[in-house]
Coordinates of N, CA and C in Angstrom, one line a residue:
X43 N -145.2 103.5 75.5 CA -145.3 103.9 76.9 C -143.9 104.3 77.4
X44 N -144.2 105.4 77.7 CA -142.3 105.8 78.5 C -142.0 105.3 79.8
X45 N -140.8 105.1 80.1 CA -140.3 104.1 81.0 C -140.5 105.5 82.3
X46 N -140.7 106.6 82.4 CA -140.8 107.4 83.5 C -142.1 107.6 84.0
X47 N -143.2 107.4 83.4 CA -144.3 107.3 83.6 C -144.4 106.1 84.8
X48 N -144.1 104.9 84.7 CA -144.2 103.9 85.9 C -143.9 104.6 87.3
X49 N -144.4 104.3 88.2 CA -144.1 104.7 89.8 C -143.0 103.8 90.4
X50 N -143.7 102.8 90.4 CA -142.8 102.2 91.0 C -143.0 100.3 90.4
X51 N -142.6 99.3 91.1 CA -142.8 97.9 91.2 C -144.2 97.6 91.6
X52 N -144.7 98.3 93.1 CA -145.5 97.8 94.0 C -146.9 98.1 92.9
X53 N -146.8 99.4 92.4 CA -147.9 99.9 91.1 C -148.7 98.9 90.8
X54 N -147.6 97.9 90.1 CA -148.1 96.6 89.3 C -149.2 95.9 89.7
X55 N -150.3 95.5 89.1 CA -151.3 94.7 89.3 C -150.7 93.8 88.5
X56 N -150.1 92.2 89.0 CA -149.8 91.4 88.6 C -150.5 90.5 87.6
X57 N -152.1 90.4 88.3 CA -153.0 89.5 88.1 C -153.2 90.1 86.2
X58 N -153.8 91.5 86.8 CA -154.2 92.5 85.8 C -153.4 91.7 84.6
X59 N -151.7 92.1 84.7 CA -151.2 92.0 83.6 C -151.1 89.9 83.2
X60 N -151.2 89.4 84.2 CA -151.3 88.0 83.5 C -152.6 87.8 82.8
X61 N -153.7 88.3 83.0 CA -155.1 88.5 82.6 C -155.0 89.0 81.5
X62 N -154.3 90.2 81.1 CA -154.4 90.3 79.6 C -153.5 90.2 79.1
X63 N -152.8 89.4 79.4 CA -151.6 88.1 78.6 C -152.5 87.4 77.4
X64 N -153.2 86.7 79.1 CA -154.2 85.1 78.7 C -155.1 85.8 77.4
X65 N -155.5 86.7 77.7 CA -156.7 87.2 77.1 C -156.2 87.6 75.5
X66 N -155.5 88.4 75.3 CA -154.5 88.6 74.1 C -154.1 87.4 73.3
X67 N -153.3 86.6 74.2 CA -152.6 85.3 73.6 C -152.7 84.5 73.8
X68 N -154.1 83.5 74.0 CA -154.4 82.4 75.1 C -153.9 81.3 73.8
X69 N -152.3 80.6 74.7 CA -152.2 79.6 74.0 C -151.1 80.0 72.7
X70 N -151.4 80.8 71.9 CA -150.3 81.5 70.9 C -148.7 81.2 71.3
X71 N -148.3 80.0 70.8 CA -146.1 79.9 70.9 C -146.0 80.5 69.7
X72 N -146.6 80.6 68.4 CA -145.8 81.0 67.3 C -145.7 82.6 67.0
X73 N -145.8 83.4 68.2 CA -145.7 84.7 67.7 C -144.2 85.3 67.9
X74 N -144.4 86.1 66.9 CA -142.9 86.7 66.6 C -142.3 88.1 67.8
X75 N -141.4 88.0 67.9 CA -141.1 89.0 69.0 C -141.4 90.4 68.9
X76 N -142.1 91.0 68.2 CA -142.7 92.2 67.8 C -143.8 92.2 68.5
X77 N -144.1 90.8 68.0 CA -145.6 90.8 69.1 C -146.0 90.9 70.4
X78 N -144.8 89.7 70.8 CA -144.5 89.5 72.7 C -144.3 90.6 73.0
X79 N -143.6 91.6 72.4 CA -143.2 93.1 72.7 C -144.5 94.0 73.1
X80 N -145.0 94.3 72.0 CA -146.2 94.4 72.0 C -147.5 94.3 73.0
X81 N -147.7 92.5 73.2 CA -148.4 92.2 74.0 C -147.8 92.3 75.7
X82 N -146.6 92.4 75.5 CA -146.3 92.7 77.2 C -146.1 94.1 77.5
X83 N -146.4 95.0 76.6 CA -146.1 96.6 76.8 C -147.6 96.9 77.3
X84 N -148.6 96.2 76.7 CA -150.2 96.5 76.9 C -150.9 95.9 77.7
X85 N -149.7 94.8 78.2 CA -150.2 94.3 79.4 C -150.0 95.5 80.7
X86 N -148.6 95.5 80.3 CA -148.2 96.7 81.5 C -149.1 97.5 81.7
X87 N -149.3 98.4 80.4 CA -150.5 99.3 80.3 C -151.5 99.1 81.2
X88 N -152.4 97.9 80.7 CA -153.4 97.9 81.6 C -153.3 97.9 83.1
X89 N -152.0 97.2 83.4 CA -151.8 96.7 84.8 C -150.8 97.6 85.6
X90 N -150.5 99.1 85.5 CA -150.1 99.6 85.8 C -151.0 100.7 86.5
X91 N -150.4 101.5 87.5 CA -151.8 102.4 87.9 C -150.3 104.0 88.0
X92 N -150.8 104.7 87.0 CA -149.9 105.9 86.5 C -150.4 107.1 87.6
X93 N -149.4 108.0 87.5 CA -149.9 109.2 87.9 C -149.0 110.7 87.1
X94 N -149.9 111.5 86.4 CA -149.5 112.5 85.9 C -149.1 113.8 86.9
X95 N -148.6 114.4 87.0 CA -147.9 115.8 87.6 C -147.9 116.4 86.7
X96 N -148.5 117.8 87.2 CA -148.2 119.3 86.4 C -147.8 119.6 87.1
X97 N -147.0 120.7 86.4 CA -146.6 121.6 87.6 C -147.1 123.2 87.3
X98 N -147.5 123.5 88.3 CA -147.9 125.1 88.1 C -147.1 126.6 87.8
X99 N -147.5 127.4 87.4 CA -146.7 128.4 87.3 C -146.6 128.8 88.8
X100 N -145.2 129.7 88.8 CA -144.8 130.4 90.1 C -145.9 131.2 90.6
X101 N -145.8 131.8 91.8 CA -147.2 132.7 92.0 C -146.7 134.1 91.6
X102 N -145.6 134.2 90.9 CA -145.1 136.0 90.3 C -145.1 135.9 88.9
X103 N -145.4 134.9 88.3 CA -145.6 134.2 87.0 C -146.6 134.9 86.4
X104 N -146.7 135.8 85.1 CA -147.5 136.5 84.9 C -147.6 136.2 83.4
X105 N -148.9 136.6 82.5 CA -148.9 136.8 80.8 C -148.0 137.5 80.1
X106 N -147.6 138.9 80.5 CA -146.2 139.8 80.0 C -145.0 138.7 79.9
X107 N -144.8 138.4 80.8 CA -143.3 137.3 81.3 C -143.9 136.3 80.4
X108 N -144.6 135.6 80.1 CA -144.6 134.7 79.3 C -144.4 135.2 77.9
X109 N -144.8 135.9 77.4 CA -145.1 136.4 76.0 C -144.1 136.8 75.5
X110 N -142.7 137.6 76.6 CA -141.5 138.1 76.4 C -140.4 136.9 76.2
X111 N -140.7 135.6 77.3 CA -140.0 134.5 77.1 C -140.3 133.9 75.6
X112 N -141.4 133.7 75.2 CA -141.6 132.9 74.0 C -140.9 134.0 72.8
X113 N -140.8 135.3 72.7 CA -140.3 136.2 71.9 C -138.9 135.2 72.1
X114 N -138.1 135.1 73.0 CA -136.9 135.2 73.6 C -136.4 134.1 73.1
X115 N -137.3 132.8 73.0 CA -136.9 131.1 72.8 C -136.9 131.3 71.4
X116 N -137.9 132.4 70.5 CA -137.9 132.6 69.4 C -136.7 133.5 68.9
X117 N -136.2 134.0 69.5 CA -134.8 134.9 68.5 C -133.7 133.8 68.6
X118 N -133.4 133.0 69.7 CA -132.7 132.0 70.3 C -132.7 131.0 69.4
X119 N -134.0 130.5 69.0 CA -134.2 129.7 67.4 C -133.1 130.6 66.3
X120 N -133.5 131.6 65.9 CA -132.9 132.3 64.9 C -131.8 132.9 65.0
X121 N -131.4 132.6 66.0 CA -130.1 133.2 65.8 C -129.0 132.2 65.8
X122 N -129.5 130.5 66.5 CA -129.0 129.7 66.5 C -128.8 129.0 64.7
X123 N -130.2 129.3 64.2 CA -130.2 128.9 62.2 C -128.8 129.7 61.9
X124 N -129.5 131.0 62.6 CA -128.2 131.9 61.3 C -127.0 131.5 61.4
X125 N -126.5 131.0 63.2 CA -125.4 130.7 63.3 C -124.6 129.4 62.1
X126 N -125.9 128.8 62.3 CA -125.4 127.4 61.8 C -125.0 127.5 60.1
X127 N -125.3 128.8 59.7 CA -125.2 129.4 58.2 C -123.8 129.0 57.8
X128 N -123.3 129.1 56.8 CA -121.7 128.9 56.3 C -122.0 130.3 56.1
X129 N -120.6 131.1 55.9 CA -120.8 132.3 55.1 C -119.5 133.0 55.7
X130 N -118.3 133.8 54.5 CA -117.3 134.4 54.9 C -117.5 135.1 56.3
X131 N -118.9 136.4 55.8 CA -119.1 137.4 57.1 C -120.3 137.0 57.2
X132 N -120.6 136.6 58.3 CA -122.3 136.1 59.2 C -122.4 137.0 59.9
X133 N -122.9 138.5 59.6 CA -123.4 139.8 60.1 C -124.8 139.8 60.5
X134 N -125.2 138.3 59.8 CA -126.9 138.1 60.1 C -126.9 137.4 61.4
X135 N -125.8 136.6 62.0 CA -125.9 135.6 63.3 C -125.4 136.7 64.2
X136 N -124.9 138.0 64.1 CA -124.1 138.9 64.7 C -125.0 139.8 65.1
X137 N -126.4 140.2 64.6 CA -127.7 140.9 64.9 C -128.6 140.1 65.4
X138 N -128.4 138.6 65.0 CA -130.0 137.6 65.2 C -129.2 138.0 66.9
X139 N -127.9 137.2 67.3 CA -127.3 137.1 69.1 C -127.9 138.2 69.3
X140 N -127.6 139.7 69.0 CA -127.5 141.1 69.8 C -128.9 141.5 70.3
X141 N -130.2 140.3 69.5 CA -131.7 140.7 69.8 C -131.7 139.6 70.7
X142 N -131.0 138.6 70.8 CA -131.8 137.5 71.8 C -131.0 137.9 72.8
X143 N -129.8 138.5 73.1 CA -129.2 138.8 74.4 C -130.1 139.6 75.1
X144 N -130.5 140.6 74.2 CA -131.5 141.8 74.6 C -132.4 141.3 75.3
X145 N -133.8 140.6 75.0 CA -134.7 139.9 74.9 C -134.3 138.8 76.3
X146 N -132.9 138.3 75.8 CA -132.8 137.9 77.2 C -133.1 138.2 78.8
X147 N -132.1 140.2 78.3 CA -131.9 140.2 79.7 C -133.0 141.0 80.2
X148 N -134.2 141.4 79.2 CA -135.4 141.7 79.4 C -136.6 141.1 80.3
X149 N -136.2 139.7 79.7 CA -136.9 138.8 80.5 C -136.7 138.6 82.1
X150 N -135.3 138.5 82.0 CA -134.9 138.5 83.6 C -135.2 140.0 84.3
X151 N -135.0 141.0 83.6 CA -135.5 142.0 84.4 C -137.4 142.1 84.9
X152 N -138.0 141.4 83.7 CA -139.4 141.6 84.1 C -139.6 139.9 85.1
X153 N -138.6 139.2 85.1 CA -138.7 138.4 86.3 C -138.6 139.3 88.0
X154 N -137.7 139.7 87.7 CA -136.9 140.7 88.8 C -138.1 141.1 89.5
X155 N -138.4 142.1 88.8 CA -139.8 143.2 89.0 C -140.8 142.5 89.8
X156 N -141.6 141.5 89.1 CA -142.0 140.3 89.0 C -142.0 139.9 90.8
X157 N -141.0 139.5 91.4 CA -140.4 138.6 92.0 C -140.7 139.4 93.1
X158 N -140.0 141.1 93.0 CA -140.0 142.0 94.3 C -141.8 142.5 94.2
X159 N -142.4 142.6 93.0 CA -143.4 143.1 93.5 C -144.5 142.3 93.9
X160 N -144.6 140.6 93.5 CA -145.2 139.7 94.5 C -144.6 139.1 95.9
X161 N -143.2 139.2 96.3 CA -143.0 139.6 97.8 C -143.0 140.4 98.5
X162 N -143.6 142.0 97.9 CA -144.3 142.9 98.3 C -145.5 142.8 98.8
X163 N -146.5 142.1 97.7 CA -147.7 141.6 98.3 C -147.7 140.8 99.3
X164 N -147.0 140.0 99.3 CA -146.7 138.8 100.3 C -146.8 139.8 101.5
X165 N -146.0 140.4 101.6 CA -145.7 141.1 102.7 C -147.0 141.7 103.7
X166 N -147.2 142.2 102.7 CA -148.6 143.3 103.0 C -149.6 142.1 103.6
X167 N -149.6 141.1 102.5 CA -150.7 140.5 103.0 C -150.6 139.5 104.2
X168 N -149.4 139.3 104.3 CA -148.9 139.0 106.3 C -149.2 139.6 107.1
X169 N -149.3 140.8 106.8 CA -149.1 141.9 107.8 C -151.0 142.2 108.0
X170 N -151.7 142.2 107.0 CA -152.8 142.2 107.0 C -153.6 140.9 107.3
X171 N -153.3 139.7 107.1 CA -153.8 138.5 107.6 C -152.5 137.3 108.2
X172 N -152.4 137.3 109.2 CA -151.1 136.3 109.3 C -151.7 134.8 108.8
X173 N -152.8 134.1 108.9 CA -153.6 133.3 108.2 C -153.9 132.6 106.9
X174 N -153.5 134.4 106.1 CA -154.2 134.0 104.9 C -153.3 133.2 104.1
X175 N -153.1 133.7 102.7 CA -152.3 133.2 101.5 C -150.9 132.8 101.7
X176 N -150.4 134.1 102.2 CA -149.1 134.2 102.6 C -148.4 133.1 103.2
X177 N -149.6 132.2 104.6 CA -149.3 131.2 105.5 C -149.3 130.4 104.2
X178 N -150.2 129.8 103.5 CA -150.4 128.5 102.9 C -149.0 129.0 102.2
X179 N -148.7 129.7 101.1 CA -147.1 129.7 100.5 C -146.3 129.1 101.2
X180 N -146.2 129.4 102.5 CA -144.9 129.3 103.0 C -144.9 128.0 104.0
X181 N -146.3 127.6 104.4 CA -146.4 126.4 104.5 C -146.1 125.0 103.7
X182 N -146.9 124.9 102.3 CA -146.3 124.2 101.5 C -144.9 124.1 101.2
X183 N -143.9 125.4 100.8 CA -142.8 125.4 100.6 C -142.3 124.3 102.1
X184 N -142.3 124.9 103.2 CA -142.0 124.1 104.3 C -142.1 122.6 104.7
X185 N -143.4 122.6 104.1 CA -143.8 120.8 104.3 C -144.5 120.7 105.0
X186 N -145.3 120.1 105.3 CA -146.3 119.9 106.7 C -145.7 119.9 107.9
X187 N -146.1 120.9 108.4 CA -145.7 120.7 109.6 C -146.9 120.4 110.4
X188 N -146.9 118.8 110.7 CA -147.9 118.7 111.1 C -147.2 118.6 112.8
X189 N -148.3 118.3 113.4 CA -148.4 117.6 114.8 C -147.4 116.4 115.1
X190 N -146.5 116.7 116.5 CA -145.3 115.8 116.3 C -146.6 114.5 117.4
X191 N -146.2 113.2 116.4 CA -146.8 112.0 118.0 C -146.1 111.7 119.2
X192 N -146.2 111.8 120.1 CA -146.2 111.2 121.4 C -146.3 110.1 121.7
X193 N -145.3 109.2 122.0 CA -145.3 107.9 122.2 C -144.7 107.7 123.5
X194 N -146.1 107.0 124.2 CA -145.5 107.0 125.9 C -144.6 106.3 125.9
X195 N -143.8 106.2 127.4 CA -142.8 105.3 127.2 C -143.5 103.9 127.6
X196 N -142.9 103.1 127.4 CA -143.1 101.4 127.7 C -142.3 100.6 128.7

């Protein structure tokens, strides 16, 4: 269990984890510390209440841009091997760089593209619904803006 996964303290179901203490080791002094390890990591387990996060892709986030990145992480691999090569003249780490710079700045340009031609739509689509999609983006980014309370005075 990774120590970032936990939330917080309050998470803890106390009971939960003394319960499958008892239940695991009712009575057991002679266990070796591999075990205590063990049995208190699965206690946690049980008695912890987790929560996963994804995160989603951008909304200009597209298949191309991905497919171009993974090429990109891939020359980045091989050019980093070749580098790590011994060799008088490394002519091969001197071609692997010149394809993943490329590849690099490819990527950033089909981000670019990417970026202006879904705040294009954005645009359009403000202009055609002030309501629609456009709101919720720019909502979320913002935060709730909800309703401020009113508290009479006293």
């Amino acid at each position: 269990m990774s120590a970032g996964k936990l939330q917080s303290k309050t998470s803890v179901d106390w009971e939960a984890f003394k319960d499958t203490i008892l239940i695991v080791a009712p009575g057991k002094d002679d266990t070796s510390h591999t075990r205590c390890t063990h049995l208190i990591q699965q206690a946690l387990k049980n008695s912890t209440h987790t929560r996963t996060t994804t995160r989603g892709a951008p909304y200009w986030w597209d298949e191309s841009i991905a497919e171009t990145r993974r090429k990109c992480v891939e020359a980045r691999r091989k050019f980093t091997r070749a580098a790590r090569r011994k060799g008088d003249d490394n002519a091969e780490a001197t071609v692997k760089k010149q394809e993943y710079r490329e590849l690099k700045k490819s990527v950033g340009k089909q981000i670019a593209e990417a970026k202006k031609r879904s705040w294009a739509t954005l645009c359009q689509e403000l202009e055609n619904d002030i309501w629609g999609g456009a709101y919720k983006i720019v909502a979320k980014k913002v935060g709730g803006l909800g309703q401020k309370e009113v508290h009479p005075r006293s």
